[in-house]
Structures are given as structure tokens and as C-alpha cells.
GROMACS .gro file of C-alpha atoms in nm:
model
  152
    1MET     CA    1   0.000   0.000   0.000
    2VAL     CA    2   0.121   0.351  -0.086
    3MET     CA    3   0.044   0.655   0.126
    4LEU     CA    4   0.023   0.969  -0.088
    5ILE     CA    5   0.059   1.324   0.038
    6PHE     CA    6  -0.037   1.556  -0.249
    7LEU     CA    7   0.034   1.928  -0.221
    8ILE     CA    8  -0.175   2.135  -0.460
    9GLU     CA    9  -0.042   2.468  -0.582
   10GLY     CA   10   0.029   2.704  -0.292
   11VAL     CA   11   0.276   2.807  -0.024
   12TYR     CA   12   0.272   2.587   0.287
   13LEU     CA   13   0.427   2.752   0.591
   14TYR     CA   14   0.559   2.535   0.870
   15TYR     CA   15   0.746   2.619   1.187
   16ASP     CA   16   0.912   2.297   1.293
   17VAL     CA   17   1.079   2.000   1.130
   18LEU     CA   18   0.843   1.837   0.881
   19ILE     CA   19   0.901   1.461   0.910
   20TYR     CA   20   0.728   1.212   0.686
   21GLY     CA   21   0.764   0.840   0.622
   22ALA     CA   22   0.877   0.754   0.978
   23ASN     CA   23   0.797   0.391   1.066
   24ARG     CA   24   0.609   0.350   0.739
   25LYS     CA   25   0.668   0.207   0.394
   26ASN     CA   26   0.601   0.365   0.057
   27VAL     CA   27   0.511   0.720   0.157
   28SER     CA   28   0.510   0.968  -0.133
   29MET     CA   29   0.499   1.347  -0.106
   30ILE     CA   30   0.419   1.495  -0.445
   31GLY     CA   31   0.363   1.858  -0.536
   32ASP     CA   32   0.201   2.035  -0.830
   33GLY     CA   33   0.537   2.153  -0.969
   34GLN     CA   34   0.870   2.299  -0.856
   35THR     CA   35   0.742   2.657  -0.877
   36LYS     CA   36   0.383   2.587  -0.771
   37SER     CA   37   0.393   2.381  -0.450
   38ILE     CA   38   0.627   2.544  -0.197
   39LEU     CA   39   0.711   2.421   0.153
   40TYR     CA   40   0.845   2.724   0.340
   41CYS     CA   41   1.015   2.688   0.680
   42LYS     CA   42   1.005   3.010   0.882
   43ILE     CA   43   1.211   2.897   1.183
   44GLN     CA   44   1.578   2.921   1.098
   45SER     CA   45   1.709   2.690   1.369
   46ASN     CA   46   1.508   2.385   1.260
   47TYR     CA   47   1.540   2.129   0.986
   48GLY     CA   48   1.335   2.167   0.676
   49VAL     CA   49   1.178   1.850   0.539
   50TRP     CA   50   1.302   1.515   0.675
   51MET     CA   51   1.219   1.204   0.473
   52GLN     CA   52   1.239   0.870   0.654
   53GLY     CA   53   1.114   0.516   0.602
   54ASP     CA   54   1.147   0.254   0.333
   55GLY     CA   55   1.030   0.328  -0.021
   56SER     CA   56   0.968   0.700   0.036
   57THR     CA   57   0.942   0.943  -0.255
   58ILE     CA   58   0.940   1.320  -0.279
   59SER     CA   59   0.888   1.504  -0.607
   60ASP     CA   60   0.759   1.809  -0.791
   61LEU     CA   61   0.787   2.076  -0.523
   62GLN     CA   62   1.006   2.348  -0.377
   63ILE     CA   63   1.157   2.352  -0.028
   64LYS     CA   64   1.252   2.699   0.087
   65LYS     CA   65   1.419   2.840   0.398
   66ASP     CA   66   1.522   3.194   0.483
   67PRO     CA   67   1.901   3.235   0.456
   68ASP     CA   68   2.065   3.184   0.796
   69GLY     CA   69   2.428   3.094   0.730
   70ARG     CA   70   2.596   2.768   0.823
   71GLY     CA   71   2.752   2.610   1.129
   72PRO     CA   72   2.628   2.468   1.460
   73GLY     CA   73   2.254   2.501   1.502
   74LYS     CA   74   2.197   2.555   1.130
   75TYR     CA   75   2.004   2.293   0.935
   76PRO     CA   76   1.947   2.179   0.579
   77ALA     CA   77   1.646   2.243   0.360
   78PHE     CA   78   1.606   1.868   0.302
   79HIS     CA   79   1.734   1.573   0.505
   80SER     CA   80   1.691   1.201   0.448
   81SER     CA   81   1.768   0.885   0.637
   82ALA     CA   82   1.545   0.672   0.416
   83SER     CA   83   1.609   0.353   0.222
   84ASN     CA   84   1.491   0.260  -0.127
   85PHE     CA   85   1.397   0.623  -0.189
   86VAL     CA   86   1.358   0.868  -0.477
   87VAL     CA   87   1.414   1.245  -0.462
   88GLU     CA   88   1.332   1.407  -0.795
   89LYS     CA   89   1.221   1.736  -0.942
   90ILE     CA   90   1.277   1.920  -0.613
   91THR     CA   91   1.400   2.277  -0.593
   92THR     CA   92   1.572   2.378  -0.269
   93VAL     CA   93   1.630   2.744  -0.191
   94HIS     CA   94   1.873   2.835   0.091
   95GLY     CA   95   1.942   2.623   0.396
   96ALA     CA   96   2.269   2.551   0.576
   97ALA     CA   97   2.298   2.277   0.316
   98ALA     CA   98   2.048   2.184   0.049
   99MET     CA   99   2.009   1.805   0.051
  100ILE     CA  100   2.176   1.592   0.316
  101MET     CA  101   2.158   1.212   0.325
  102TYR     CA  102   2.258   1.055   0.659
  103GLN     CA  103   2.255   0.676   0.679
  104ALA     CA  104   2.044   0.670   0.364
  105TYR     CA  105   2.056   0.357   0.151
  106ASN     CA  106   1.970   0.254  -0.204
  107GLY     CA  107   1.823   0.573  -0.345
  108ILE     CA  108   1.803   0.801  -0.645
  109ILE     CA  109   1.855   1.178  -0.641
  110ARG     CA  110   1.783   1.315  -0.988
  111ASN     CA  111   1.654   1.612  -1.185
  112ASN     CA  112   1.668   1.851  -0.889
  113MET     CA  113   1.758   2.221  -0.867
  114VAL     CA  114   1.966   2.344  -0.572
  115LEU     CA  115   1.989   2.722  -0.529
  116ASP     CA  116   2.198   2.925  -0.284
  117SER     CA  117   2.299   2.655  -0.038
  118GLU     CA  118   2.507   2.789   0.251
  119ALA     CA  119   2.724   2.474   0.230
  120ASP     CA  120   2.710   2.159   0.013
  121GLY     CA  121   2.444   2.123  -0.252
  122ILE     CA  122   2.404   1.745  -0.214
  123HIS     CA  123   2.584   1.580   0.078
  124LEU     CA  124   2.606   1.204   0.137
  125SER     CA  125   2.754   1.084   0.466
  126GLU     CA  126   2.726   0.875   0.783
  127GLY     CA  127   2.731   0.548   0.591
  128SER     CA  128   2.498   0.647   0.309
  129SER     CA  129   2.549   0.404   0.023
  130PHE     CA  130   2.419   0.279  -0.311
  131ILE     CA  131   2.278   0.620  -0.405
  132THR     CA  132   2.262   0.740  -0.764
  133VAL     CA  133   2.301   1.117  -0.809
  134GLU     CA  134   2.226   1.228  -1.165
  135HIS     CA  135   2.106   1.522  -1.375
  136ASN     CA  136   2.092   1.776  -1.091
  137CYS     CA  137   2.159   2.150  -1.130
  138ILE     CA  138   2.340   2.315  -0.837
  139LEU     CA  139   2.390   2.692  -0.844
  140ARG     CA  140   2.575   2.911  -0.594
  141ALA     CA  141   2.654   2.642  -0.334
  142LYS     CA  142   2.903   2.793  -0.090
  143ASP     CA  143   3.093   2.465  -0.053
  144ASP     CA  144   3.092   2.146  -0.261
  145SER     CA  145   2.822   2.098  -0.521
  146VAL     CA  146   2.812   1.725  -0.445
  147ALA     CA  147   3.005   1.576  -0.153
  148THR     CA  148   3.051   1.222  -0.028
  149VAL     CA  149   3.197   1.205   0.320
  150SER     CA  150   3.313   0.893   0.500
  151LEU     CA  151   3.343   0.948   0.874
  152SER     CA  152   3.461   0.683   1.117
   0.00000   0.00000   0.00000
């Protein structure tokens, strides 16, 4: 069974971390388009959207944060610790980093637009593995466009 969260055209304000897919399988969050469905986080010290679970998908929307620099207490626009996931046709605007994958496994990150990240555009670390990153456009990242980090 698939759980679908569909965001029609509009701006959706939220003030805390937006977690979806936790303890569930096959949760999809789909918007009406990268310029039409906008998730906008107004609290600068919190995460943006956090995708978890097995088989999660996010597509066709924009994730926006107000610029707040980088460093301790600063968080990404999008974060994932999912497995068997797909992230596609997402636009991120600002955030301490744009897309961070921690302990994510077996996923696809493709056809996304990353704008004005305060650090890495796409960051894979903490044991993330078997992830395909393809056909993404990353503009004005203040660190690496795409980074893979192995920490032990």
C-alpha cells in the first residue's frame, strides 16, 4: 500500500521540522510543480523537510528556507535517512545545506535544482550508500556541489 501526500499549488508555511515516512513504507509526497507547491520553513534553527522510512518518494515541489548561514545550530532544507527512496524534481532554496543524506541507503537523487545553499548542494555521509546522483543543477553552493563524506 502507498500513502500519498499531495500538495496542490500554494505556499505551505511550517514552523518545525516536517518529518514524513517515519515507521512506514512507501510514503510519497508529491507537489504540483517545482514553482507551484512550496514548503516554506520560517524557523531558521530547525530542519526543513526530513524524509524517513522505506520506499519514500518526494517530487515536484520546492523547499525553501530563509538564509541563515551555516555552522552549529543551522540545518538543511532537506534531510533524508530513508532507504529505497527517490528524490526528484525538487528545488531547494537556501538552507545551511540543500540536501543531506545521513545513513540513507539505495536511493536516487535526480533532476533537482539546488539554489543558494550555505554549504554543500548534495551531501552524502554517515554510511549512506548505493545512491545514484544524476542530472541535478546546483547553483551558488558555498561549498561542494556534491560531496561524499566517509566518517569513522
